[in-house]
């Protein structure tokens, strides 16, 4: 709402944003507009493909250097990046012999802070995350669940605008 941001019309707000440098107002607008709908193992067929097709191909291709890098763009509050880490752990029996780095990027600083904490409510973990995987990869912390350290060590979160930032 343009009025709550101190502008009479949406057009004036847009003109101000276009004519000014990146500011607190830009960040507020981004945080208000960013998509927060995410869950563990969202779009399960993609994770099934990853487990049975993509990861085995990566293992074959990187047999000598034993290093895999995966980018999770638009990672929101981390569920999808941690889902990738869980899937990698499930797919690679000798994971301790490998270096796996997962980069989760998003434009929202607030969502990235939540992702970095790796702390989720019961409601967040019960949607999309099978009980067996929950118990193997999370620790109950009071009324919340904390992602196990092997995943937080494997996943790095970084703020990135996919339209304007250079890789």
mmCIF file of C-alpha atoms in Angstrom:
data_model
loop_
_atom_site.group_PDB
_atom_site.id
_atom_site.type_symbol
_atom_site.label_atom_id
_atom_site.label_comp_id
_atom_site.label_asym_id
_atom_site.label_seq_id
_atom_site.Cartn_x
_atom_site.Cartn_y
_atom_site.Cartn_z
ATOM 1 C CA UNK A 1 0.000 0.000 0.000
ATOM 2 C CA UNK A 2 1.608 3.249 -1.181
ATOM 3 C CA UNK A 3 -0.163 5.268 1.528
ATOM 4 C CA UNK A 4 1.453 3.333 4.354
ATOM 5 C CA UNK A 5 4.847 4.075 2.809
ATOM 6 C CA UNK A 6 4.165 7.828 2.727
ATOM 7 C CA UNK A 7 3.121 8.236 -0.924
ATOM 8 C CA UNK A 8 -0.260 9.454 -2.184
ATOM 9 C CA UNK A 9 -0.345 7.039 -5.115
ATOM 10 C CA UNK A 10 1.356 3.858 -6.240
ATOM 11 C CA UNK A 11 2.672 5.762 -9.268
ATOM 12 C CA UNK A 12 4.503 8.254 -7.016
ATOM 13 C CA UNK A 13 5.991 5.366 -5.039
ATOM 14 C CA UNK A 14 7.210 3.683 -8.246
ATOM 15 C CA UNK A 15 8.685 6.943 -9.571
ATOM 16 C CA UNK A 16 10.509 7.506 -6.286
ATOM 17 C CA UNK A 17 11.924 3.966 -6.272
ATOM 18 C CA UNK A 18 13.101 4.281 -9.888
ATOM 19 C CA UNK A 19 14.796 7.615 -9.309
ATOM 20 C CA UNK A 20 16.568 6.806 -6.044
ATOM 21 C CA UNK A 21 19.444 4.558 -5.057
ATOM 22 C CA UNK A 22 18.779 1.259 -3.318
ATOM 23 C CA UNK A 23 17.505 2.207 0.126
ATOM 24 C CA UNK A 24 15.597 1.077 3.188
ATOM 25 C CA UNK A 25 12.384 1.693 1.250
ATOM 26 C CA UNK A 26 13.536 -0.680 -1.507
ATOM 27 C CA UNK A 27 14.342 -3.337 1.112
ATOM 28 C CA UNK A 28 10.945 -2.894 2.800
ATOM 29 C CA UNK A 29 9.169 -3.291 -0.522
ATOM 30 C CA UNK A 30 11.174 -6.405 -1.396
ATOM 31 C CA UNK A 31 10.463 -8.006 1.985
ATOM 32 C CA UNK A 32 6.752 -7.251 1.519
ATOM 33 C CA UNK A 33 6.568 -8.696 -1.986
ATOM 34 C CA UNK A 34 8.845 -11.728 -1.768
ATOM 35 C CA UNK A 35 7.266 -15.164 -2.078
ATOM 36 C CA UNK A 36 7.394 -17.025 1.231
ATOM 37 C CA UNK A 37 5.466 -20.142 0.200
ATOM 38 C CA UNK A 38 7.911 -23.002 0.580
ATOM 39 C CA UNK A 39 8.148 -26.395 2.206
ATOM 40 C CA UNK A 40 10.471 -29.339 2.550
ATOM 41 C CA UNK A 41 10.649 -31.497 -0.595
ATOM 42 C CA UNK A 42 8.425 -29.103 -2.518
ATOM 43 C CA UNK A 43 7.783 -30.489 -6.032
ATOM 44 C CA UNK A 44 8.691 -34.021 -4.946
ATOM 45 C CA UNK A 45 9.172 -35.370 -8.526
ATOM 46 C CA UNK A 46 12.160 -33.006 -8.848
ATOM 47 C CA UNK A 47 13.733 -34.491 -5.724
ATOM 48 C CA UNK A 48 13.000 -38.013 -6.960
ATOM 49 C CA UNK A 49 14.789 -37.146 -10.221
ATOM 50 C CA UNK A 50 17.659 -35.661 -8.234
ATOM 51 C CA UNK A 51 17.993 -38.784 -6.066
ATOM 52 C CA UNK A 52 17.817 -41.344 -8.868
ATOM 53 C CA UNK A 53 19.203 -39.497 -11.919
ATOM 54 C CA UNK A 54 21.066 -36.242 -11.248
ATOM 55 C CA UNK A 55 23.096 -37.186 -8.178
ATOM 56 C CA UNK A 56 24.310 -40.516 -9.622
ATOM 57 C CA UNK A 57 25.443 -38.619 -12.756
ATOM 58 C CA UNK A 58 27.260 -36.040 -10.621
ATOM 59 C CA UNK A 59 28.949 -38.825 -8.655
ATOM 60 C CA UNK A 60 30.128 -40.419 -11.859
ATOM 61 C CA UNK A 61 31.337 -37.122 -13.321
ATOM 62 C CA UNK A 62 33.199 -36.090 -10.155
ATOM 63 C CA UNK A 63 34.637 -39.463 -9.166
ATOM 64 C CA UNK A 64 38.202 -38.079 -9.204
ATOM 65 C CA UNK A 65 37.791 -34.767 -7.377
ATOM 66 C CA UNK A 66 34.889 -35.945 -5.151
ATOM 67 C CA UNK A 67 33.449 -32.444 -5.061
ATOM 68 C CA UNK A 68 29.881 -31.363 -5.847
ATOM 69 C CA UNK A 69 28.513 -27.811 -5.864
ATOM 70 C CA UNK A 70 24.763 -27.189 -6.037
ATOM 71 C CA UNK A 71 22.988 -23.841 -6.287
ATOM 72 C CA UNK A 72 19.468 -23.425 -4.907
ATOM 73 C CA UNK A 73 18.285 -20.082 -6.312
ATOM 74 C CA UNK A 74 15.277 -18.466 -4.666
ATOM 75 C CA UNK A 75 15.765 -20.610 -1.552
ATOM 76 C CA UNK A 76 13.277 -18.659 0.599
ATOM 77 C CA UNK A 77 13.588 -19.707 4.268
ATOM 78 C CA UNK A 78 15.845 -22.667 3.527
ATOM 79 C CA UNK A 79 13.540 -25.678 3.348
ATOM 80 C CA UNK A 80 14.413 -26.454 -0.264
ATOM 81 C CA UNK A 81 18.176 -26.042 0.221
ATOM 82 C CA UNK A 82 18.071 -28.299 3.281
ATOM 83 C CA UNK A 83 15.902 -30.766 1.317
ATOM 84 C CA UNK A 84 18.665 -30.921 -1.291
ATOM 85 C CA UNK A 85 21.215 -31.566 1.455
ATOM 86 C CA UNK A 86 19.046 -34.347 2.900
ATOM 87 C CA UNK A 87 18.604 -35.889 -0.561
ATOM 88 C CA UNK A 88 22.371 -35.770 -1.156
ATOM 89 C CA UNK A 89 22.964 -37.494 2.181
ATOM 90 C CA UNK A 90 20.428 -40.193 1.278
ATOM 91 C CA UNK A 91 21.879 -40.678 -2.217
ATOM 92 C CA UNK A 92 25.592 -40.860 -1.362
ATOM 93 C CA UNK A 93 26.423 -43.682 1.049
ATOM 94 C CA UNK A 94 30.069 -42.569 1.285
ATOM 95 C CA UNK A 95 29.241 -38.893 1.761
ATOM 96 C CA UNK A 96 32.083 -38.391 4.246
ATOM 97 C CA UNK A 97 34.523 -38.987 1.349
ATOM 98 C CA UNK A 98 32.973 -36.143 -0.654
ATOM 99 C CA UNK A 99 32.967 -32.353 -0.432
ATOM 100 C CA UNK A 100 29.446 -31.128 -1.050
ATOM 101 C CA UNK A 101 28.635 -27.438 -0.994
ATOM 102 C CA UNK A 102 25.080 -26.173 -1.426
ATOM 103 C CA UNK A 103 24.556 -22.454 -1.974
ATOM 104 C CA UNK A 104 21.089 -21.104 -1.201
ATOM 105 C CA UNK A 105 20.377 -17.616 -2.507
ATOM 106 C CA UNK A 106 17.419 -15.308 -2.117
ATOM 107 C CA UNK A 107 16.756 -11.588 -2.321
ATOM 108 C CA UNK A 108 15.066 -11.466 1.105
ATOM 109 C CA UNK A 109 17.418 -10.830 4.000
ATOM 110 C CA UNK A 110 14.715 -11.807 6.504
ATOM 111 C CA UNK A 111 14.116 -15.197 4.883
ATOM 112 C CA UNK A 112 17.860 -15.841 4.664
ATOM 113 C CA UNK A 113 18.273 -15.118 8.383
ATOM 114 C CA UNK A 114 15.581 -17.711 9.128
ATOM 115 C CA UNK A 115 17.251 -20.175 6.746
ATOM 116 C CA UNK A 116 20.639 -19.702 8.428
ATOM 117 C CA UNK A 117 19.141 -20.500 11.828
ATOM 118 C CA UNK A 118 17.848 -23.848 10.532
ATOM 119 C CA UNK A 119 15.034 -23.728 13.086
ATOM 120 C CA UNK A 120 11.518 -24.765 12.041
ATOM 121 C CA UNK A 121 8.122 -25.198 13.677
ATOM 122 C CA UNK A 122 6.274 -28.493 13.901
ATOM 123 C CA UNK A 123 3.908 -27.235 11.210
ATOM 124 C CA UNK A 124 6.815 -26.408 8.872
ATOM 125 C CA UNK A 125 8.495 -29.810 9.219
ATOM 126 C CA UNK A 126 5.357 -31.905 8.969
ATOM 127 C CA UNK A 127 4.493 -30.555 5.510
ATOM 128 C CA UNK A 128 6.467 -32.471 2.914
ATOM 129 C CA UNK A 129 9.048 -34.024 5.236
ATOM 130 C CA UNK A 130 8.547 -37.752 5.920
ATOM 131 C CA UNK A 131 8.832 -38.683 9.602
ATOM 132 C CA UNK A 132 11.842 -40.959 9.040
ATOM 133 C CA UNK A 133 13.803 -38.142 7.367
ATOM 134 C CA UNK A 134 12.747 -35.694 10.087
ATOM 135 C CA UNK A 135 14.081 -37.938 12.833
ATOM 136 C CA UNK A 136 17.360 -38.648 10.982
ATOM 137 C CA UNK A 137 18.105 -35.037 10.041
ATOM 138 C CA UNK A 138 16.640 -32.802 12.761
ATOM 139 C CA UNK A 139 16.854 -32.451 16.522
ATOM 140 C CA UNK A 140 13.848 -31.436 18.589
ATOM 141 C CA UNK A 141 14.497 -28.120 20.358
ATOM 142 C CA UNK A 142 11.559 -27.430 22.650
ATOM 143 C CA UNK A 143 8.601 -26.849 20.348
ATOM 144 C CA UNK A 144 10.801 -26.451 17.263
ATOM 145 C CA UNK A 145 13.086 -28.625 15.159
ATOM 146 C CA UNK A 146 16.719 -27.738 14.393
ATOM 147 C CA UNK A 147 18.434 -28.955 11.232
ATOM 148 C CA UNK A 148 21.377 -31.198 12.134
ATOM 149 C CA UNK A 149 24.860 -29.708 11.926
ATOM 150 C CA UNK A 150 25.985 -31.830 8.991
ATOM 151 C CA UNK A 151 23.400 -29.968 6.873
ATOM 152 C CA UNK A 152 24.090 -26.491 8.252
ATOM 153 C CA UNK A 153 27.789 -27.094 7.527
ATOM 154 C CA UNK A 154 26.995 -28.159 3.962
ATOM 155 C CA UNK A 155 24.580 -25.313 3.123
ATOM 156 C CA UNK A 156 25.585 -21.656 2.825
ATOM 157 C CA UNK A 157 23.029 -18.872 2.440
ATOM 158 C CA UNK A 158 23.755 -15.654 0.591
ATOM 159 C CA UNK A 159 21.650 -12.665 -0.450
ATOM 160 C CA UNK A 160 21.425 -12.304 -4.217
ATOM 161 C CA UNK A 161 19.240 -10.526 -6.726
ATOM 162 C CA UNK A 162 18.986 -12.917 -9.673
ATOM 163 C CA UNK A 163 18.232 -10.047 -12.052
ATOM 164 C CA UNK A 164 21.039 -7.639 -11.227
ATOM 165 C CA UNK A 165 23.771 -9.418 -9.259
ATOM 166 C CA UNK A 166 26.730 -10.979 -11.014
ATOM 167 C CA UNK A 167 27.762 -14.483 -10.060
#
